[in-house]
Coordinates of C-alpha atoms in Angstrom, one line a residue:
Chain A
X1362 CA 104.7 101.2 102.0
X1363 CA 104.9 102.4 105.6
X1364 CA 104.7 105.9 104.5
X1365 CA 101.5 105.2 102.5
X1366 CA 100.0 103.4 105.5
X1367 CA 100.8 106.2 107.9
X1368 CA 99.4 108.7 105.4
X1369 CA 96.1 106.8 105.4
X1370 CA 95.9 106.8 109.2
X1371 CA 97.4 110.2 109.8
X1372 CA 97.8 112.5 106.8
X1373 CA 96.2 113.7 103.7
X1374 CA 95.5 110.1 102.6
X1375 CA 92.9 109.8 105.3
X1376 CA 91.0 112.8 103.9
X1377 CA 91.4 111.8 100.3
X1378 CA 90.2 108.3 101.0
X1379 CA 87.1 109.6 102.7
X1380 CA 86.2 111.8 99.8
X1381 CA 87.3 109.7 96.8
X1382 CA 85.2 106.6 97.8
X1383 CA 81.8 108.4 98.0
X1384 CA 82.5 110.6 95.0
X1385 CA 83.5 107.5 93.0
X1386 CA 80.3 105.8 94.0
X1387 CA 78.3 108.9 92.9
X1388 CA 80.2 109.0 89.7
X1389 CA 79.4 105.4 88.8
X1390 CA 75.8 105.6 89.9
X1391 CA 74.8 109.1 88.8
X1392 CA 77.5 110.5 86.5
X1393 CA 77.7 107.5 84.2
X1394 CA 73.9 107.1 83.9
X1395 CA 73.8 110.8 83.0
X1396 CA 76.3 110.3 80.2
X1397 CA 74.6 107.0 79.1
X1398 CA 71.3 108.9 78.9
X1399 CA 72.7 111.3 76.4
X1400 CA 74.2 108.4 74.4
X1401 CA 70.9 106.6 74.4
X1402 CA 69.1 109.6 73.1
X1403 CA 71.1 109.3 69.9
X1404 CA 70.5 105.6 69.5
X1405 CA 67.8 103.3 68.5
X1406 CA 66.8 101.4 71.7
X1407 CA 64.0 98.9 71.9
X1408 CA 63.2 95.7 73.9
X1409 CA 65.5 93.7 71.7
X1410 CA 68.6 95.8 71.8
X1411 CA 68.1 96.6 75.5
X1412 CA 70.8 94.1 76.6
X1413 CA 73.5 94.9 74.1
X1414 CA 75.9 97.9 74.0
X1415 CA 76.1 98.0 70.2
X1416 CA 73.1 99.8 69.0
X1417 CA 72.6 101.7 65.8
X1418 CA 73.2 105.5 66.0
X1419 CA 70.4 107.6 64.6
X1420 CA 71.8 111.1 65.0
X1421 CA 69.1 113.6 66.0
X1422 CA 66.2 111.4 64.8
X1423 CA 64.8 110.8 68.3
X1424 CA 64.8 114.6 68.9
X1425 CA 63.2 115.3 65.5
X1426 CA 60.6 112.6 66.1
X1427 CA 59.8 113.9 69.5
X1428 CA 59.1 117.4 68.5
X1429 CA 57.0 116.3 65.6
X1430 CA 54.7 114.4 67.9
X1431 CA 51.4 116.2 68.4
X1432 CA 51.4 115.7 72.2
X1433 CA 54.8 117.1 72.8
X1434 CA 53.8 120.8 72.8
X1435 CA 50.8 120.4 75.2
X1436 CA 52.9 118.3 77.6
X1437 CA 55.7 120.9 77.6
X1438 CA 53.1 123.5 78.3
X1439 CA 51.5 121.4 81.1
X1440 CA 55.0 121.1 82.6
X1441 CA 55.4 124.9 82.6
X1442 CA 52.0 125.4 84.0
X1443 CA 52.5 122.7 86.7
X1444 CA 55.8 124.3 87.8
X1445 CA 54.6 127.9 87.8
X1446 CA 51.2 127.2 89.5
X1447 CA 52.8 124.8 92.1
X1448 CA 55.6 127.2 93.0
X1449 CA 53.3 130.1 93.1
X1450 CA 50.8 128.4 95.4
X1451 CA 53.4 126.9 97.7
X1452 CA 55.3 130.1 98.0
X1453 CA 52.3 132.4 98.5
X1454 CA 50.6 130.2 101.1
X1455 CA 54.0 129.3 102.7
X1456 CA 55.0 132.9 103.0
X1457 CA 51.6 133.8 104.5
X1458 CA 51.9 131.1 107.1
X1459 CA 55.6 132.0 107.8
X1460 CA 54.6 135.6 108.4
X1461 CA 51.8 134.5 110.7
X1462 CA 54.0 132.2 112.8
X1463 CA 56.7 134.9 112.9
X1464 CA 54.5 136.9 115.3
X1465 CA 55.9 134.5 117.9
X1466 CA 53.5 133.3 120.4
X1467 CA 53.8 130.3 122.9
X1468 CA 53.6 127.1 120.9
X1469 CA 54.4 128.8 117.6
X1470 CA 57.5 126.9 116.7
X1471 CA 56.1 123.5 117.7
X1472 CA 52.9 124.0 115.6
X1473 CA 54.9 125.3 112.7
X1474 CA 57.0 122.2 112.7
X1475 CA 53.9 120.0 112.8
X1476 CA 53.0 121.3 109.3
X1477 CA 56.0 119.5 108.0
X1478 CA 54.2 116.1 108.2
X1479 CA 52.9 116.7 104.7
X1480 CA 56.5 116.8 103.5
X1481 CA 57.7 113.6 105.2
X1482 CA 54.8 111.5 104.0
X1483 CA 55.4 109.1 101.1
X1484 CA 54.3 110.9 97.9
X1485 CA 52.2 108.0 96.9
X1486 CA 50.2 108.1 100.1
X1487 CA 49.7 111.9 99.7
X1488 CA 48.5 111.1 96.1
X1489 CA 46.1 108.4 97.4
X1490 CA 44.5 110.7 99.9
X1491 CA 44.0 113.5 97.5
X1492 CA 42.7 111.1 94.9
X1493 CA 39.9 110.3 97.3
X1494 CA 39.4 114.0 98.4
X1495 CA 39.2 115.1 94.8
X1496 CA 36.9 112.3 93.6
X1497 CA 34.0 113.7 91.5
X1498 CA 30.9 112.2 93.1
X1499 CA 31.8 111.6 96.7
X1500 CA 34.9 113.8 97.1
X1501 CA 34.9 115.9 100.2
X1502 CA 36.4 118.9 98.4
X1503 CA 33.4 119.1 96.0
X1504 CA 31.1 118.9 99.0
X1505 CA 32.8 121.8 100.8
X1506 CA 32.9 123.9 97.6
X1507 CA 29.2 123.2 97.0
X1508 CA 28.2 124.0 100.5
X1509 CA 30.0 127.3 100.5
X1510 CA 28.5 128.2 97.2
X1511 CA 31.7 128.3 95.2
X1512 CA 30.5 125.8 92.7
X1513 CA 27.0 124.6 91.6
X1514 CA 27.8 121.2 90.2
X1515 CA 30.4 118.6 91.0
X1516 CA 33.8 119.1 89.4
X1517 CA 35.3 115.8 88.1
X1518 CA 38.8 116.8 89.0
X1519 CA 40.6 113.7 87.8
X1520 CA 38.6 112.9 84.6
X1521 CA 37.7 116.4 83.3
X1522 CA 40.4 117.5 80.9
X1523 CA 40.0 121.1 82.1
X1524 CA 40.8 120.2 85.7
X1525 CA 43.0 117.1 85.6
X1526 CA 46.2 119.0 85.8
X1527 CA 44.9 121.2 88.5
X1528 CA 44.0 118.1 90.6
X1529 CA 47.7 117.3 90.7
X1530 CA 48.7 120.9 91.3
X1531 CA 46.4 121.2 94.3
X1532 CA 47.9 118.1 95.8
X1533 CA 51.4 119.3 95.1
X1534 CA 50.8 122.7 96.6
X1535 CA 49.6 120.9 99.8
X1536 CA 52.7 118.7 99.8
X1537 CA 55.2 121.5 99.3
X1538 CA 53.7 124.5 101.2
X1539 CA 55.1 123.4 104.6
X1540 CA 58.6 123.1 103.3
X1541 CA 58.4 126.6 101.8
X1542 CA 57.0 127.9 105.1
X1543 CA 59.9 126.4 107.2
X1544 CA 62.6 127.8 104.9
X1545 CA 61.0 131.2 104.8
X1546 CA 60.7 131.2 108.6
X1547 CA 64.4 130.7 108.7
X1548 CA 64.9 133.7 106.4
X1549 CA 62.5 135.8 108.4
X1550 CA 64.2 135.0 111.7
X1551 CA 67.5 136.2 110.3
X1552 CA 66.2 139.8 109.9
X1553 CA 67.2 142.1 112.8
X1554 CA 64.4 143.4 114.9
X1555 CA 66.1 146.8 115.1
X1556 CA 65.3 147.6 111.5
X1557 CA 61.6 147.3 112.2
X1558 CA 61.8 149.3 115.3
X1559 CA 63.6 152.1 113.5
X1560 CA 61.1 152.0 110.6
X1561 CA 58.2 152.1 113.0
X1562 CA 59.7 155.2 114.7
X1563 CA 60.0 156.8 111.3
X1564 CA 56.2 156.2 110.8
X1565 CA 56.3 153.3 108.3
X1566 CA 53.1 151.2 108.4
X1567 CA 53.1 147.4 108.3
X1568 CA 52.8 147.2 104.5
X1569 CA 55.6 149.6 104.0
X1570 CA 57.8 147.8 106.4
X1571 CA 57.1 144.5 104.6
X1572 CA 57.9 146.1 101.2
X1573 CA 61.0 148.0 102.2
X1574 CA 62.5 145.7 104.8
X1575 CA 61.2 142.2 104.7
X1576 CA 61.3 141.6 101.0
X1577 CA 64.7 143.2 100.2
X1578 CA 66.3 141.4 103.2
X1579 CA 64.9 138.1 102.1
X1580 CA 66.0 138.4 98.5
X1581 CA 68.7 135.7 98.6
X1582 CA 66.4 133.3 100.7
X1583 CA 63.5 133.8 98.3
X1584 CA 65.8 133.2 95.3
X1585 CA 67.0 129.9 96.8
X1586 CA 63.5 128.8 97.7
X1587 CA 62.1 129.5 94.2
X1588 CA 65.0 127.6 92.7
X1589 CA 64.5 124.7 95.1
X1590 CA 60.8 124.8 94.3
X1591 CA 61.6 124.5 90.6
X1592 CA 63.8 121.5 91.3
X1593 CA 61.3 119.8 93.5
X1594 CA 58.3 120.3 91.2
X1595 CA 60.3 119.0 88.3
X1596 CA 61.1 115.9 90.4
X1597 CA 57.4 115.3 91.3
X1598 CA 56.4 111.9 90.0
X1599 CA 54.4 110.1 92.7
X1600 CA 51.4 112.4 92.6
X1601 CA 50.9 111.9 88.9
X1602 CA 51.2 108.1 89.3
X1603 CA 48.7 108.2 92.1
X1604 CA 46.1 110.7 90.9
X1605 CA 45.7 110.9 87.1
X1606 CA 48.5 108.8 85.5
X1607 CA 48.8 111.7 83.1
X1608 CA 45.3 111.2 81.8
X1609 CA 42.8 111.8 80.4
X1610 CA 44.3 112.0 77.0
X1611 CA 47.6 113.5 78.3
X1612 CA 45.8 116.6 79.7
X1613 CA 47.6 116.2 83.0
X1614 CA 50.8 114.7 81.6
X1615 CA 54.1 116.4 82.3
X1616 CA 57.6 115.6 80.9
X1617 CA 58.9 113.8 84.0
X1618 CA 56.0 111.4 84.0
X1619 CA 55.9 111.1 80.2
X1620 CA 59.6 110.1 80.1
X1621 CA 58.9 107.3 82.5
X1622 CA 55.7 106.4 80.7
X1623 CA 57.5 106.1 77.3
X1624 CA 60.3 104.0 78.7
X1625 CA 58.3 101.7 81.0
X1626 CA 54.8 101.5 79.5
X1627 CA 55.5 101.9 75.8
X1628 CA 59.1 100.5 76.0
X1629 CA 60.4 103.3 73.8
X1630 CA 63.6 103.7 75.9
X1631 CA 65.2 106.0 73.3
X1632 CA 62.5 108.6 73.5
X1633 CA 62.3 108.3 77.3
X1634 CA 66.0 109.1 77.3
X1635 CA 65.6 111.9 74.9
X1636 CA 63.0 113.7 77.0
X1637 CA 65.1 113.0 80.1
X1638 CA 68.1 114.7 78.5
X1639 CA 66.1 117.8 77.6
X1640 CA 64.6 118.1 81.1
X1641 CA 67.8 117.4 83.0
X1642 CA 69.4 120.3 81.2
X1643 CA 66.5 122.4 82.5
X1644 CA 66.9 121.1 86.1
X1645 CA 70.7 121.7 86.0
X1646 CA 70.1 125.3 85.0
X1647 CA 67.8 125.7 87.9
X1648 CA 70.3 124.2 90.3
X1649 CA 73.0 126.6 89.1
X1650 CA 70.7 129.4 90.2
X1651 CA 70.1 127.6 93.5
X1652 CA 73.8 127.0 94.1
X1653 CA 74.7 130.5 93.2
X1654 CA 72.1 132.0 95.5
X1655 CA 73.3 129.9 98.5
X1656 CA 77.0 130.0 97.5
X1657 CA 78.2 132.4 100.2
X1658 CA 76.5 130.3 102.8
X1659 CA 77.7 127.0 101.4
X1660 CA 81.3 128.1 101.6
X1661 CA 80.8 129.6 105.0
Chain B
X317 CA 44.8 144.2 124.3
X318 CA 46.9 142.4 126.9
X319 CA 49.9 140.3 126.0
X320 CA 48.2 137.2 127.3
X321 CA 45.0 137.7 125.3
X322 CA 47.0 138.3 122.1
X323 CA 49.0 135.1 122.7
X324 CA 45.8 133.1 123.2
X325 CA 44.2 134.6 120.1
X326 CA 47.2 133.8 118.0
X327 CA 47.3 130.3 119.3
X328 CA 43.7 129.7 118.4
X329 CA 44.2 131.0 114.9
X330 CA 47.3 128.9 114.6
X331 CA 45.3 125.8 115.7
X332 CA 42.6 126.5 113.1
X333 CA 45.2 126.9 110.4
X334 CA 46.8 123.7 111.4
X335 CA 43.5 121.9 111.4
X336 CA 42.7 123.1 107.9
X337 CA 46.1 122.2 106.6
X338 CA 46.1 118.8 108.2
X339 CA 42.6 118.0 107.2
X340 CA 43.7 115.5 104.4
X341 CA 45.4 113.5 107.1
X342 CA 42.3 113.5 109.3
X343 CA 40.2 112.5 106.2
X344 CA 42.5 109.5 105.7
X345 CA 42.1 108.2 109.2
X346 CA 38.3 108.8 109.2
X347 CA 37.7 107.2 105.8
X348 CA 39.5 104.1 106.9
X349 CA 37.0 103.6 109.7
X350 CA 33.9 104.1 107.7
X351 CA 31.6 101.4 106.4
X352 CA 31.1 100.9 102.6
X353 CA 27.9 102.9 102.6
X354 CA 29.0 105.6 105.0
X355 CA 32.0 106.3 102.7
X356 CA 29.7 107.4 99.8
X357 CA 27.1 109.2 101.9
X358 CA 26.0 112.7 101.0
X359 CA 26.6 114.8 103.0
X360 CA 29.8 113.1 104.1
X361 CA 30.0 112.3 107.8
X362 CA 32.9 114.0 109.5
X363 CA 32.8 111.5 112.4
X364 CA 32.2 107.9 111.7
X365 CA 29.1 106.7 113.4
X366 CA 30.1 103.0 113.6
X367 CA 33.9 102.8 113.3
X368 CA 35.2 99.6 111.7
X369 CA 38.2 98.9 113.7
X370 CA 38.6 95.4 112.2
X371 CA 39.5 96.9 108.8
X372 CA 43.2 97.2 109.7
X373 CA 43.5 93.5 110.4
X374 CA 41.5 92.7 107.2
X375 CA 43.6 94.9 105.0
X376 CA 46.9 93.7 106.6
X377 CA 45.9 90.1 105.8
X378 CA 44.2 90.5 102.4
X379 CA 46.9 92.7 100.9
X380 CA 49.7 90.7 102.6
X381 CA 51.1 94.0 104.0
X382 CA 53.7 92.4 106.2
X383 CA 55.6 91.4 103.1
X384 CA 55.3 94.8 101.5
X385 CA 56.4 96.6 104.7
X386 CA 59.3 94.2 105.2
X387 CA 60.6 95.0 101.7
X388 CA 60.2 98.7 102.3
X389 CA 62.3 98.3 105.5
X390 CA 65.0 96.2 103.8
X391 CA 65.3 98.8 101.0
X392 CA 65.2 101.8 103.4
X393 CA 67.7 100.3 105.8
X394 CA 70.0 99.2 103.0
X395 CA 70.0 102.6 101.5
X396 CA 70.6 104.4 104.8
X397 CA 73.4 102.0 105.7
X398 CA 75.2 102.5 102.4
X399 CA 74.6 106.3 102.5
X400 CA 75.9 106.6 106.1
X401 CA 79.0 104.6 105.5
X402 CA 80.0 106.5 102.4
X403 CA 78.5 109.9 103.2
X404 CA 79.7 110.7 106.7
X405 CA 83.4 110.8 105.8
X406 CA 82.7 112.8 102.7
X407 CA 80.7 115.4 104.7
X408 CA 83.5 115.5 107.3
X409 CA 86.2 116.3 104.8
X410 CA 84.1 118.8 102.9
X411 CA 83.4 120.6 106.3
X412 CA 87.0 120.7 107.4
X413 CA 88.8 122.2 104.4
X414 CA 88.1 125.4 102.4
X415 CA 89.8 125.4 99.1
X416 CA 89.0 125.2 95.4
X417 CA 88.7 121.4 95.4
X418 CA 86.2 121.4 98.2
X419 CA 84.1 124.0 96.2
X420 CA 84.3 121.8 93.1
X421 CA 83.3 118.7 95.1
X422 CA 80.4 120.5 96.8
X423 CA 79.2 121.9 93.5
X424 CA 79.2 118.4 91.9
X425 CA 77.3 117.0 94.9
X426 CA 74.7 119.7 94.8
X427 CA 74.3 119.2 91.0
X428 CA 73.8 115.4 91.6
X429 CA 71.2 116.2 94.2
X430 CA 68.8 117.8 91.7
X431 CA 68.6 115.0 89.1
X432 CA 64.9 113.8 89.1
X433 CA 64.6 110.1 89.7
X434 CA 61.9 109.7 87.1
X435 CA 64.3 111.1 84.5
X436 CA 67.3 109.1 85.6
X437 CA 65.5 105.8 85.8
X438 CA 65.7 105.1 82.1
X439 CA 69.5 105.0 81.9
X440 CA 69.8 103.4 85.3
X441 CA 67.4 100.6 84.3
X442 CA 69.1 99.9 81.0
X443 CA 72.6 100.0 82.6
X444 CA 71.6 97.8 85.5
X445 CA 70.0 95.3 83.2
X446 CA 73.2 95.1 81.1
X447 CA 75.3 94.4 84.3
X448 CA 72.8 91.9 85.6
X449 CA 71.9 93.9 88.6
X450 CA 68.2 93.5 88.0
X451 CA 68.5 89.9 89.1
X452 CA 68.8 91.3 92.6
X453 CA 66.2 94.0 92.3
X454 CA 66.0 95.1 95.9
X455 CA 69.8 95.6 95.9
X456 CA 69.5 97.5 92.6
X457 CA 66.9 99.8 94.1
X458 CA 69.1 100.3 97.2
X459 CA 72.0 101.4 95.0
X460 CA 69.8 103.8 93.0
X461 CA 68.3 105.4 96.1
X462 CA 71.7 105.7 97.7
X463 CA 73.0 107.6 94.7
X464 CA 69.9 109.8 94.6
X465 CA 69.8 110.6 98.4
X466 CA 73.5 110.7 99.3
X467 CA 74.1 114.3 98.2
X468 CA 71.3 115.5 100.4
X469 CA 72.7 113.5 103.3
X470 CA 76.2 115.0 102.7
X471 CA 74.9 118.5 102.7
X472 CA 73.0 118.0 105.9
X473 CA 75.8 116.2 107.8
X474 CA 78.3 118.7 106.6
X475 CA 76.4 121.4 108.4
X476 CA 76.6 119.3 111.5
X477 CA 80.4 118.8 111.3
X478 CA 80.8 122.6 110.7
X479 CA 79.4 123.2 114.2
X480 CA 81.9 120.8 115.8
X481 CA 84.9 123.1 116.9
X482 CA 88.1 122.2 115.1
X483 CA 90.1 123.0 118.3
X484 CA 88.8 119.9 120.0
X485 CA 90.1 117.8 117.2
X486 CA 93.5 119.6 117.2
X487 CA 93.8 119.0 120.9
X488 CA 93.2 115.3 120.5
X489 CA 95.9 115.2 117.8
X490 CA 98.4 117.0 120.1
X491 CA 97.5 114.4 122.8
X492 CA 98.8 111.8 120.5
X493 CA 95.7 110.6 118.7
X494 CA 96.0 109.6 115.1
X495 CA 93.6 111.2 112.6
X496 CA 91.5 108.1 112.5
X497 CA 91.5 108.0 116.3
X498 CA 90.5 111.7 116.6
X499 CA 87.8 111.2 114.0
X500 CA 86.2 108.2 115.7
X501 CA 86.8 109.3 119.4
X502 CA 86.2 113.0 119.3
X503 CA 84.5 114.3 116.1
X504 CA 82.0 111.5 115.4
X505 CA 80.5 111.3 118.9
X506 CA 80.0 115.1 118.9
X507 CA 78.3 115.0 115.5
X508 CA 76.2 111.9 116.4
X509 CA 72.9 113.6 116.8
X510 CA 73.1 115.5 113.6
X511 CA 74.1 112.4 111.7
X512 CA 71.3 110.4 113.3
X513 CA 68.6 113.0 112.4
X514 CA 69.9 113.2 108.8
X515 CA 69.8 109.4 108.6
X516 CA 66.2 109.3 109.8
X517 CA 65.2 111.8 107.3
X518 CA 66.8 109.8 104.5
X519 CA 65.2 106.7 105.9
X520 CA 61.7 108.3 105.7
X521 CA 62.4 109.3 102.1
X522 CA 63.6 105.8 101.2
X523 CA 60.7 104.2 103.0
X524 CA 58.3 106.0 100.7
X525 CA 60.3 105.6 97.5
X526 CA 58.3 104.7 94.5
X527 CA 59.6 105.2 91.0
X528 CA 62.8 103.1 91.2
X529 CA 61.0 100.2 92.9
X530 CA 58.1 100.4 90.5
X531 CA 60.4 100.3 87.5
X532 CA 63.0 97.7 88.7
X533 CA 61.1 95.2 90.9
X534 CA 58.8 93.0 88.9
X535 CA 58.5 90.2 91.4
X536 CA 55.5 91.0 93.7
X537 CA 57.3 89.2 96.6
X538 CA 60.0 91.8 96.6
X539 CA 58.0 95.0 96.1
X540 CA 57.8 97.6 98.8
X541 CA 54.7 99.2 100.3
X542 CA 54.5 102.1 97.9
X543 CA 54.3 99.8 94.9
X544 CA 51.7 97.7 96.7
X545 CA 49.6 100.8 97.4
X546 CA 49.8 101.8 93.7
X547 CA 48.6 98.4 92.5
X548 CA 45.7 98.7 95.0
X549 CA 44.5 101.9 93.3
X550 CA 42.9 100.9 90.0
X551 CA 41.2 103.6 87.8
X552 CA 37.7 102.7 88.9
X553 CA 38.4 101.7 92.5
X554 CA 35.7 102.1 95.1
X555 CA 37.4 100.4 98.0
X556 CA 38.5 103.8 99.4
X557 CA 38.2 102.7 103.1
X558 CA 40.6 99.8 102.4
X559 CA 43.0 102.0 100.6
X560 CA 42.9 104.5 103.4
X561 CA 43.4 101.8 105.9
X562 CA 46.5 100.6 104.0
X563 CA 47.8 104.2 103.8
X564 CA 47.2 104.6 107.6
X565 CA 49.2 101.5 108.4
X566 CA 51.9 102.6 106.1
X567 CA 52.3 106.2 107.3
X568 CA 51.4 106.2 111.0
X569 CA 54.9 104.9 112.1
X570 CA 56.5 107.6 109.9
X571 CA 54.3 110.3 111.4
X572 CA 55.0 109.0 114.9
X573 CA 58.7 109.2 114.5
X574 CA 58.4 112.6 112.9
X575 CA 56.3 114.0 115.7
X576 CA 58.7 112.6 118.4
X577 CA 61.7 114.0 116.7
X578 CA 60.1 117.1 115.2
X579 CA 62.3 119.8 116.7
X580 CA 65.5 118.1 115.7
X581 CA 64.4 117.1 112.3
X582 CA 63.2 120.7 111.5
X583 CA 66.4 122.2 112.8
X584 CA 68.6 119.7 111.0
X585 CA 66.7 120.3 107.8
X586 CA 66.8 124.1 107.9
X587 CA 70.5 124.1 108.8
X588 CA 71.3 122.1 105.7
X589 CA 69.0 123.2 103.0
X590 CA 69.8 126.9 103.1
X591 CA 73.3 127.0 104.6

């Protein structure tokens, strides 16, 4: 008894206790739901069987039903478009800003940090603000586009099926750009200045220096940021809830919103779980890429 | 071109870029102050001619915002407390050792960090309802947020512990401290700032949390401010000045804390997310 006690205060027991408790908590609160999700996707779950553990197994019927629904394919396509466009926009603008602030002038780091307010705001508030900016008749974005001659008539961002998904994408690009910029800045500051000086002596112009030094040196950072972007865009839910609610007619719906909508609006928990399983597999694949690309630093 | 001129020019360009990027925030503050008709004027006014300062008090009362914000605070504090108690020790051990088990633990934690809340809510909701946890919905939400955010916290705090030199701890052990004594007297005080910044970051996230609260808290008396804002925004709403006033009251404290601690938050974030 005394040995156990002194091990807890002094030896390995102390460390093991510190790790086992939180990991146990995570296992119960994240691991078990994950398994339960898979189980539910093979069951028939409705409002009546919600409270009981014994539910009829239906094999792959939920999966078959899901893929025979007409809206599944467009929603999967929307998800892919949302992810690609959001990451592309966030990364391109973020990289541009990071390169600009890299030129290092007084006040640069403070101003750069200020951009991050978009990232710390509650997603629902960001959604509410963009909802108002993107409004069709009185939205300020339409006004600015009209005044600068980009468009002739108002775009009804939220209710026009051609634009509804882009309404959410625009808001999401705004939300995530600053985070991309900050991480890219960290990567940029890790490149040695000597390399640039040497290249400049050899007569390389700015574009060549960017192409042959900056991009190759940043490869692991860029890989990690793209993977993180994939994870974050697949987590984005609040903007959909605040701007379009997946409408009109599912044109702005994506899987992560649809899964919730099926469970909590249509009370089809089995199908909600089925989509979740499919998407979580995707996300985990992305996270393996992320973990691999940061692995040497994680072990560091 | 002199050095000074270049610096000034860059600063001006940077300020313009920041102004463009932060315009949505400005638009929120301005819209809140506009009258009903000024809001829908064409062309839109970029400065309100007769600011309606009374709107904050009106919205605060009519939406019963005190209750919403109190619930947000309860949920965010609960989640941060739970995460800190469980996560600090975990981060410490993961920072101190380097072997295969630590790698496995880190890998599991990073994997759990990526699970999207809106996809995990279905099994969590069904499971919680079976164990009766939905009878205490705020507590249920705290548990769910803690599970969601703890991996992120552990990753950030681990980076802090890695910067505390191991020699200090070893010296304390030689001086006759126990492991617990060395942990609480030497390591923890040195890592305090990093832990605090990470906790604040988690607090901000939990303060704006939406999907778990929306799904699990049915009783309006217990709902947080994010759910209150969502119920405010109907499909055909035209009370945009009220909504923006609500949003202003909700986010201004968060923005204030962020701007005050900006440097620390940014450095804490970058040290954890990529390293």
